[in-house]
């Protein structure tokens, strides 16, 4: 995939907010699809994670670390199933 995404296609985090720039591919280049929290060395850090587990994790981070209001957390979590990692082919 040549397309560069604006947000991680696993958790939904804006890639411009990733302190490392993005996740990394096996060759060390930055991923065009995934953030450094989800993806490293060409693989998911938690490959067994389910969609529901990701949604819970994102909601927890937005609530406890970023202090987002419930409505905005709901919006962020709601869009996760539409991201490339979770989309059914």
PDB file of N, CA and C in Angstrom, residues 2-82:
ATOM      1  N   UNK A   2       0.711   2.067  -1.000  1.00  0.00           N
ATOM      2  CA  UNK A   2       1.478   3.297  -1.097  1.00  0.00           C
ATOM      3  C   UNK A   2       0.818   4.462  -0.376  1.00  0.00           C
ATOM      4  N   UNK A   3      -0.454   4.327  -0.114  1.00  0.00           N
ATOM      5  CA  UNK A   3      -1.207   5.425   0.482  1.00  0.00           C
ATOM      6  C   UNK A   3      -0.726   5.716   1.905  1.00  0.00           C
ATOM      7  N   UNK A   4      -0.521   6.973   2.202  1.00  0.00           N
ATOM      8  CA  UNK A   4      -0.184   7.394   3.563  1.00  0.00           C
ATOM      9  C   UNK A   4      -1.484   7.805   4.258  1.00  0.00           C
ATOM     10  N   UNK A   5      -1.681   7.318   5.434  1.00  0.00           N
ATOM     11  CA  UNK A   5      -2.893   7.595   6.193  1.00  0.00           C
ATOM     12  C   UNK A   5      -2.654   8.716   7.201  1.00  0.00           C
ATOM     13  N   UNK A   6      -3.727   9.378   7.601  1.00  0.00           N
ATOM     14  CA  UNK A   6      -3.641  10.444   8.598  1.00  0.00           C
ATOM     15  C   UNK A   6      -3.698   9.887  10.017  1.00  0.00           C
ATOM     16  N   UNK A   7      -4.339   8.741  10.156  1.00  0.00           N
ATOM     17  CA  UNK A   7      -4.469   8.154  11.475  1.00  0.00           C
ATOM     18  C   UNK A   7      -4.083   6.687  11.441  1.00  0.00           C
ATOM     19  N   UNK A   8      -3.655   6.192  12.587  1.00  0.00           N
ATOM     20  CA  UNK A   8      -3.277   4.787  12.700  1.00  0.00           C
ATOM     21  C   UNK A   8      -4.467   3.923  12.309  1.00  0.00           C
ATOM     22  N   UNK A   9      -4.209   2.954  11.473  1.00  0.00           N
ATOM     23  CA  UNK A   9      -5.269   2.070  10.996  1.00  0.00           C
ATOM     24  C   UNK A   9      -5.502   0.883  11.930  1.00  0.00           C
ATOM     25  N   UNK A  10      -5.021   1.021  13.158  1.00  0.00           N
ATOM     26  CA  UNK A  10      -5.277   0.031  14.196  1.00  0.00           C
ATOM     27  C   UNK A  10      -6.018   0.661  15.374  1.00  0.00           C
ATOM     28  N   UNK A  11      -5.505   1.796  15.879  1.00  0.00           N
ATOM     29  CA  UNK A  11      -6.112   2.425  17.065  1.00  0.00           C
ATOM     30  C   UNK A  11      -6.808   3.757  16.776  1.00  0.00           C
ATOM     31  N   UNK A  12      -6.507   4.371  15.646  1.00  0.00           N
ATOM     32  CA  UNK A  12      -7.143   5.630  15.278  1.00  0.00           C
ATOM     33  C   UNK A  12      -6.389   6.882  15.688  1.00  0.00           C
ATOM     34  N   UNK A  13      -5.238   6.734  16.339  1.00  0.00           N
ATOM     35  CA  UNK A  13      -4.474   7.908  16.762  1.00  0.00           C
ATOM     36  C   UNK A  13      -3.979   8.682  15.533  1.00  0.00           C
ATOM     37  N   UNK A  14      -4.103  10.012  15.552  1.00  0.00           N
ATOM     38  CA  UNK A  14      -3.533  10.791  14.446  1.00  0.00           C
ATOM     39  C   UNK A  14      -2.018  10.552  14.372  1.00  0.00           C
ATOM     40  N   UNK A  15      -1.523  10.164  13.209  1.00  0.00           N
ATOM     41  CA  UNK A  15      -0.101   9.855  13.080  1.00  0.00           C
ATOM     42  C   UNK A  15       0.779  11.070  13.343  1.00  0.00           C
ATOM     43  N   UNK A  16       0.261  12.269  13.114  1.00  0.00           N
ATOM     44  CA  UNK A  16       1.059  13.464  13.389  1.00  0.00           C
ATOM     45  C   UNK A  16       1.267  13.669  14.886  1.00  0.00           C
ATOM     46  N   UNK A  17       0.489  13.002  15.723  1.00  0.00           N
ATOM     47  CA  UNK A  17       0.638  13.089  17.178  1.00  0.00           C
ATOM     48  C   UNK A  17       1.608  12.041  17.724  1.00  0.00           C
ATOM     49  N   UNK A  18       2.030  11.097  16.879  1.00  0.00           N
ATOM     50  CA  UNK A  18       2.951  10.037  17.305  1.00  0.00           C
ATOM     51  C   UNK A  18       4.344  10.639  17.494  1.00  0.00           C
ATOM     52  N   UNK A  19       4.862  10.566  18.699  1.00  0.00           N
ATOM     53  CA  UNK A  19       6.168  11.153  18.998  1.00  0.00           C
ATOM     54  C   UNK A  19       7.295  10.519  18.185  1.00  0.00           C
ATOM     55  N   UNK A  20       7.108   9.287  17.749  1.00  0.00           N
ATOM     56  CA  UNK A  20       8.118   8.605  16.936  1.00  0.00           C
ATOM     57  C   UNK A  20       7.840   8.758  15.436  1.00  0.00           C
ATOM     58  N   UNK A  21       6.771   9.422  15.079  1.00  0.00           N
ATOM     59  CA  UNK A  21       6.422   9.644  13.681  1.00  0.00           C
ATOM     60  C   UNK A  21       5.480   8.608  13.123  1.00  0.00           C
ATOM     61  N   UNK A  22       5.638   7.364  13.544  1.00  0.00           N
ATOM     62  CA  UNK A  22       4.799   6.242  13.115  1.00  0.00           C
ATOM     63  C   UNK A  22       5.460   4.969  13.611  1.00  0.00           C
ATOM     64  N   UNK A  23       4.789   3.846  13.370  1.00  0.00           N
ATOM     65  CA  UNK A  23       5.394   2.554  13.652  1.00  0.00           C
ATOM     66  C   UNK A  23       6.501   2.297  12.645  1.00  0.00           C
ATOM     67  N   UNK A  24       7.181   1.176  12.787  1.00  0.00           N
ATOM     68  CA  UNK A  24       8.296   0.881  11.884  1.00  0.00           C
ATOM     69  C   UNK A  24       8.081  -0.416  11.116  1.00  0.00           C
ATOM     70  N   UNK A  25       8.588  -0.419   9.896  1.00  0.00           N
ATOM     71  CA  UNK A  25       8.560  -1.628   9.069  1.00  0.00           C
ATOM     72  C   UNK A  25       9.821  -2.443   9.363  1.00  0.00           C
ATOM     73  N   UNK A  26       9.892  -3.658   8.819  1.00  0.00           N
ATOM     74  CA  UNK A  26      11.050  -4.528   9.059  1.00  0.00           C
ATOM     75  C   UNK A  26      12.363  -3.882   8.629  1.00  0.00           C
ATOM     76  N   UNK A  27      12.305  -3.079   7.584  1.00  0.00           N
ATOM     77  CA  UNK A  27      13.528  -2.442   7.080  1.00  0.00           C
ATOM     78  C   UNK A  27      13.876  -1.145   7.814  1.00  0.00           C
ATOM     79  N   UNK A  28      13.081  -0.802   8.829  1.00  0.00           N
ATOM     80  CA  UNK A  28      13.357   0.390   9.624  1.00  0.00           C
ATOM     81  C   UNK A  28      12.649   1.645   9.156  1.00  0.00           C
ATOM     82  N   UNK A  29      12.012   1.607   7.998  1.00  0.00           N
ATOM     83  CA  UNK A  29      11.275   2.776   7.523  1.00  0.00           C
ATOM     84  C   UNK A  29      10.000   2.955   8.341  1.00  0.00           C
ATOM     85  N   UNK A  30       9.480   4.170   8.329  1.00  0.00           N
ATOM     86  CA  UNK A  30       8.243   4.443   9.052  1.00  0.00           C
ATOM     87  C   UNK A  30       7.055   3.834   8.317  1.00  0.00           C
ATOM     88  N   UNK A  31       6.139   3.289   9.091  1.00  0.00           N
ATOM     89  CA  UNK A  31       4.910   2.741   8.535  1.00  0.00           C
ATOM     90  C   UNK A  31       4.037   3.884   8.038  1.00  0.00           C
ATOM     91  N   UNK A  32       3.348   3.652   6.947  1.00  0.00           N
ATOM     92  CA  UNK A  32       2.415   4.648   6.425  1.00  0.00           C
ATOM     93  C   UNK A  32       1.006   4.420   6.961  1.00  0.00           C
ATOM     94  N   UNK A  33       0.849   3.312   7.738  1.00  0.00           N
ATOM     95  CA  UNK A  33      -0.492   2.947   8.209  1.00  0.00           C
ATOM     96  C   UNK A  33      -0.659   2.910   9.722  1.00  0.00           C
ATOM     97  N   UNK A  34       0.408   2.645  10.447  1.00  0.00           N
ATOM     98  CA  UNK A  34       0.255   2.346  11.870  1.00  0.00           C
ATOM     99  C   UNK A  34       1.175   3.184  12.758  1.00  0.00           C
ATOM    100  N   UNK A  35       0.716   3.451  13.980  1.00  0.00           N
ATOM    101  CA  UNK A  35       1.502   4.223  14.942  1.00  0.00           C
ATOM    102  C   UNK A  35       2.510   3.337  15.670  1.00  0.00           C
ATOM    103  N   UNK A  36       3.412   3.983  16.379  1.00  0.00           N
ATOM    104  CA  UNK A  36       4.452   3.254  17.106  1.00  0.00           C
ATOM    105  C   UNK A  36       3.908   2.505  18.322  1.00  0.00           C
ATOM    106  N   UNK A  37       2.729   2.866  18.795  1.00  0.00           N
ATOM    107  CA  UNK A  37       2.128   2.133  19.911  1.00  0.00           C
ATOM    108  C   UNK A  37       1.566   0.785  19.470  1.00  0.00           C
ATOM    109  N   UNK A  38       1.188   0.692  18.210  1.00  0.00           N
ATOM    110  CA  UNK A  38       0.553  -0.528  17.695  1.00  0.00           C
ATOM    111  C   UNK A  38       1.490  -1.414  16.875  1.00  0.00           C
ATOM    112  N   UNK A  39       2.506  -0.826  16.243  1.00  0.00           N
ATOM    113  CA  UNK A  39       3.248  -1.532  15.193  1.00  0.00           C
ATOM    114  C   UNK A  39       4.737  -1.258  15.302  1.00  0.00           C
ATOM    115  N   UNK A  40       5.534  -2.328  15.242  1.00  0.00           N
ATOM    116  CA  UNK A  40       6.988  -2.183  15.337  1.00  0.00           C
ATOM    117  C   UNK A  40       7.653  -3.317  14.562  1.00  0.00           C
ATOM    118  N   UNK A  41       8.701  -2.979  13.830  1.00  0.00           N
ATOM    119  CA  UNK A  41       9.474  -3.969  13.060  1.00  0.00           C
ATOM    120  C   UNK A  41       8.602  -4.807  12.129  1.00  0.00           C
ATOM    121  N   UNK A  42       7.590  -4.159  11.534  1.00  0.00           N
ATOM    122  CA  UNK A  42       6.753  -4.831  10.544  1.00  0.00           C
ATOM    123  C   UNK A  42       5.690  -5.745  11.104  1.00  0.00           C
ATOM    124  N   UNK A  43       5.387  -5.627  12.394  1.00  0.00           N
ATOM    125  CA  UNK A  43       4.367  -6.488  12.999  1.00  0.00           C
ATOM    126  C   UNK A  43       3.628  -5.741  14.108  1.00  0.00           C
ATOM    127  N   UNK A  44       2.422  -6.195  14.388  1.00  0.00           N
ATOM    128  CA  UNK A  44       1.661  -5.604  15.485  1.00  0.00           C
ATOM    129  C   UNK A  44       2.296  -6.000  16.809  1.00  0.00           C
ATOM    130  N   UNK A  45       2.352  -5.068  17.736  1.00  0.00           N
ATOM    131  CA  UNK A  45       2.915  -5.348  19.058  1.00  0.00           C
ATOM    132  C   UNK A  45       2.040  -6.345  19.819  1.00  0.00           C
ATOM    133  N   UNK A  46       0.735  -6.271  19.612  1.00  0.00           N
ATOM    134  CA  UNK A  46      -0.219  -7.186  20.252  1.00  0.00           C
ATOM    135  C   UNK A  46      -1.075  -7.842  19.171  1.00  0.00           C
ATOM    136  N   UNK A  47      -0.514  -8.822  18.453  1.00  0.00           N
ATOM    137  CA  UNK A  47      -1.238  -9.399  17.318  1.00  0.00           C
ATOM    138  C   UNK A  47      -2.520 -10.149  17.696  1.00  0.00           C
ATOM    139  N   UNK A  48      -2.617 -10.587  18.933  1.00  0.00           N
ATOM    140  CA  UNK A  48      -3.803 -11.334  19.365  1.00  0.00           C
ATOM    141  C   UNK A  48      -4.932 -10.435  19.867  1.00  0.00           C
ATOM    142  N   UNK A  49      -4.687  -9.139  19.935  1.00  0.00           N
ATOM    143  CA  UNK A  49      -5.684  -8.208  20.460  1.00  0.00           C
ATOM    144  C   UNK A  49      -6.939  -8.229  19.594  1.00  0.00           C
ATOM    145  N   UNK A  50      -8.091  -8.273  20.249  1.00  0.00           N
ATOM    146  CA  UNK A  50      -9.363  -8.247  19.525  1.00  0.00           C
ATOM    147  C   UNK A  50      -9.810  -6.801  19.310  1.00  0.00           C
ATOM    148  N   UNK A  51     -10.778  -6.630  18.441  1.00  0.00           N
ATOM    149  CA  UNK A  51     -11.353  -5.304  18.200  1.00  0.00           C
ATOM    150  C   UNK A  51     -11.914  -4.733  19.499  1.00  0.00           C
ATOM    151  N   UNK A  52     -12.627  -5.535  20.257  1.00  0.00           N
ATOM    152  CA  UNK A  52     -13.220  -5.066  21.503  1.00  0.00           C
ATOM    153  C   UNK A  52     -12.132  -4.656  22.502  1.00  0.00           C
ATOM    154  N   UNK A  53     -11.042  -5.403  22.560  1.00  0.00           N
ATOM    155  CA  UNK A  53      -9.943  -5.041  23.453  1.00  0.00           C
ATOM    156  C   UNK A  53      -9.312  -3.715  23.033  1.00  0.00           C
ATOM    157  N   UNK A  54      -9.175  -3.498  21.726  1.00  0.00           N
ATOM    158  CA  UNK A  54      -8.629  -2.228  21.240  1.00  0.00           C
ATOM    159  C   UNK A  54      -9.562  -1.081  21.597  1.00  0.00           C
ATOM    160  N   UNK A  55     -10.850  -1.273  21.426  1.00  0.00           N
ATOM    161  CA  UNK A  55     -11.805  -0.218  21.745  1.00  0.00           C
ATOM    162  C   UNK A  55     -11.753   0.132  23.237  1.00  0.00           C
ATOM    163  N   UNK A  56     -11.639  -0.868  24.081  1.00  0.00           N
ATOM    164  CA  UNK A  56     -11.541  -0.632  25.521  1.00  0.00           C
ATOM    165  C   UNK A  56     -10.244   0.098  25.852  1.00  0.00           C
ATOM    166  N   UNK A  57      -9.143  -0.325  25.259  1.00  0.00           N
ATOM    167  CA  UNK A  57      -7.849   0.317  25.495  1.00  0.00           C
ATOM    168  C   UNK A  57      -7.883   1.786  25.089  1.00  0.00           C
ATOM    169  N   UNK A  58      -8.401   2.069  23.897  1.00  0.00           N
ATOM    170  CA  UNK A  58      -8.468   3.450  23.407  1.00  0.00           C
ATOM    171  C   UNK A  58      -9.352   4.289  24.325  1.00  0.00           C
ATOM    172  N   UNK A  59     -10.499   3.768  24.719  1.00  0.00           N
ATOM    173  CA  UNK A  59     -11.378   4.515  25.614  1.00  0.00           C
ATOM    174  C   UNK A  59     -10.681   4.799  26.946  1.00  0.00           C
ATOM    175  N   UNK A  60      -9.990   3.809  27.490  1.00  0.00           N
ATOM    176  CA  UNK A  60      -9.277   3.992  28.754  1.00  0.00           C
ATOM    177  C   UNK A  60      -8.188   5.061  28.641  1.00  0.00           C
ATOM    178  N   UNK A  61      -7.422   5.033  27.569  1.00  0.00           N
ATOM    179  CA  UNK A  61      -6.356   6.021  27.374  1.00  0.00           C
ATOM    180  C   UNK A  61      -6.944   7.424  27.223  1.00  0.00           C
ATOM    181  N   UNK A  62      -7.985   7.540  26.426  1.00  0.00           N
ATOM    182  CA  UNK A  62      -8.599   8.853  26.218  1.00  0.00           C
ATOM    183  C   UNK A  62      -9.231   9.389  27.501  1.00  0.00           C
ATOM    184  N   UNK A  63      -9.781   8.501  28.311  1.00  0.00           N
ATOM    185  CA  UNK A  63     -10.421   8.913  29.562  1.00  0.00           C
ATOM    186  C   UNK A  63      -9.392   9.248  30.644  1.00  0.00           C
ATOM    187  N   UNK A  64      -8.476   8.341  30.884  1.00  0.00           N
ATOM    188  CA  UNK A  64      -7.582   8.468  32.034  1.00  0.00           C
ATOM    189  C   UNK A  64      -6.329   9.292  31.776  1.00  0.00           C
ATOM    190  N   UNK A  65      -5.776   9.195  30.585  1.00  0.00           N
ATOM    191  CA  UNK A  65      -4.539   9.921  30.294  1.00  0.00           C
ATOM    192  C   UNK A  65      -4.782  11.255  29.606  1.00  0.00           C
ATOM    193  N   UNK A  66      -5.791  11.301  28.755  1.00  0.00           N
ATOM    194  CA  UNK A  66      -6.019  12.529  27.995  1.00  0.00           C
ATOM    195  C   UNK A  66      -7.208  13.337  28.508  1.00  0.00           C
ATOM    196  N   UNK A  67      -7.982  12.753  29.409  1.00  0.00           N
ATOM    197  CA  UNK A  67      -9.118  13.440  30.055  1.00  0.00           C
ATOM    198  C   UNK A  67     -10.185  13.911  29.068  1.00  0.00           C
ATOM    199  N   UNK A  68     -10.424  13.088  28.031  1.00  0.00           N
ATOM    200  CA  UNK A  68     -11.457  13.436  27.054  1.00  0.00           C
ATOM    201  C   UNK A  68     -12.836  13.222  27.661  1.00  0.00           C
ATOM    202  N   UNK A  69     -13.788  14.028  27.229  1.00  0.00           N
ATOM    203  CA  UNK A  69     -15.176  13.859  27.631  1.00  0.00           C
ATOM    204  C   UNK A  69     -15.744  12.605  26.984  1.00  0.00           C
ATOM    205  N   UNK A  70     -16.775  12.062  27.605  1.00  0.00           N
ATOM    206  CA  UNK A  70     -17.377  10.795  27.165  1.00  0.00           C
ATOM    207  C   UNK A  70     -17.831  10.835  25.707  1.00  0.00           C
ATOM    208  N   UNK A  71     -18.459  11.905  25.296  1.00  0.00           N
ATOM    209  CA  UNK A  71     -18.958  11.987  23.918  1.00  0.00           C
ATOM    210  C   UNK A  71     -17.822  11.883  22.904  1.00  0.00           C
ATOM    211  N   UNK A  72     -16.717  12.568  23.152  1.00  0.00           N
ATOM    212  CA  UNK A  72     -15.592  12.536  22.215  1.00  0.00           C
ATOM    213  C   UNK A  72     -14.893  11.181  22.231  1.00  0.00           C
ATOM    214  N   UNK A  73     -14.859  10.533  23.396  1.00  0.00           N
ATOM    215  CA  UNK A  73     -14.319   9.167  23.468  1.00  0.00           C
ATOM    216  C   UNK A  73     -15.192   8.224  22.657  1.00  0.00           C
ATOM    217  N   UNK A  74     -16.494   8.380  22.778  1.00  0.00           N
ATOM    218  CA  UNK A  74     -17.436   7.545  22.034  1.00  0.00           C
ATOM    219  C   UNK A  74     -17.208   7.693  20.527  1.00  0.00           C
ATOM    220  N   UNK A  75     -17.033   8.931  20.069  1.00  0.00           N
ATOM    221  CA  UNK A  75     -16.772   9.158  18.649  1.00  0.00           C
ATOM    222  C   UNK A  75     -15.489   8.468  18.196  1.00  0.00           C
ATOM    223  N   UNK A  76     -14.435   8.570  18.998  1.00  0.00           N
ATOM    224  CA  UNK A  76     -13.155   7.956  18.645  1.00  0.00           C
ATOM    225  C   UNK A  76     -13.265   6.439  18.603  1.00  0.00           C
ATOM    226  N   UNK A  77     -13.907   5.859  19.589  1.00  0.00           N
ATOM    227  CA  UNK A  77     -14.027   4.401  19.678  1.00  0.00           C
ATOM    228  C   UNK A  77     -14.951   3.856  18.587  1.00  0.00           C
ATOM    229  N   UNK A  78     -15.986   4.610  18.269  1.00  0.00           N
ATOM    230  CA  UNK A  78     -16.980   4.190  17.269  1.00  0.00           C
ATOM    231  C   UNK A  78     -16.352   3.961  15.891  1.00  0.00           C
ATOM    232  N   UNK A  79     -15.317   4.720  15.544  1.00  0.00           N
ATOM    233  CA  UNK A  79     -14.740   4.618  14.200  1.00  0.00           C
ATOM    234  C   UNK A  79     -13.684   3.521  14.072  1.00  0.00           C
ATOM    235  N   UNK A  80     -13.262   2.927  15.163  1.00  0.00           N
ATOM    236  CA  UNK A  80     -12.198   1.921  15.110  1.00  0.00           C
ATOM    237  C   UNK A  80     -12.537   0.730  14.197  1.00  0.00           C
ATOM    238  N   UNK A  81     -13.775   0.188  14.216  1.00  0.00           N
ATOM    239  CA  UNK A  81     -14.063  -0.947  13.324  1.00  0.00           C
ATOM    240  C   UNK A  81     -13.896  -0.641  11.832  1.00  0.00           C
ATOM    241  N   UNK A  82     -13.900   0.626  11.460  1.00  0.00           N
ATOM    242  CA  UNK A  82     -13.751   0.999  10.043  1.00  0.00           C
ATOM    243  C   UNK A  82     -12.289   1.125   9.618  1.00  0.00           C
TER     244      UNK A  82
END
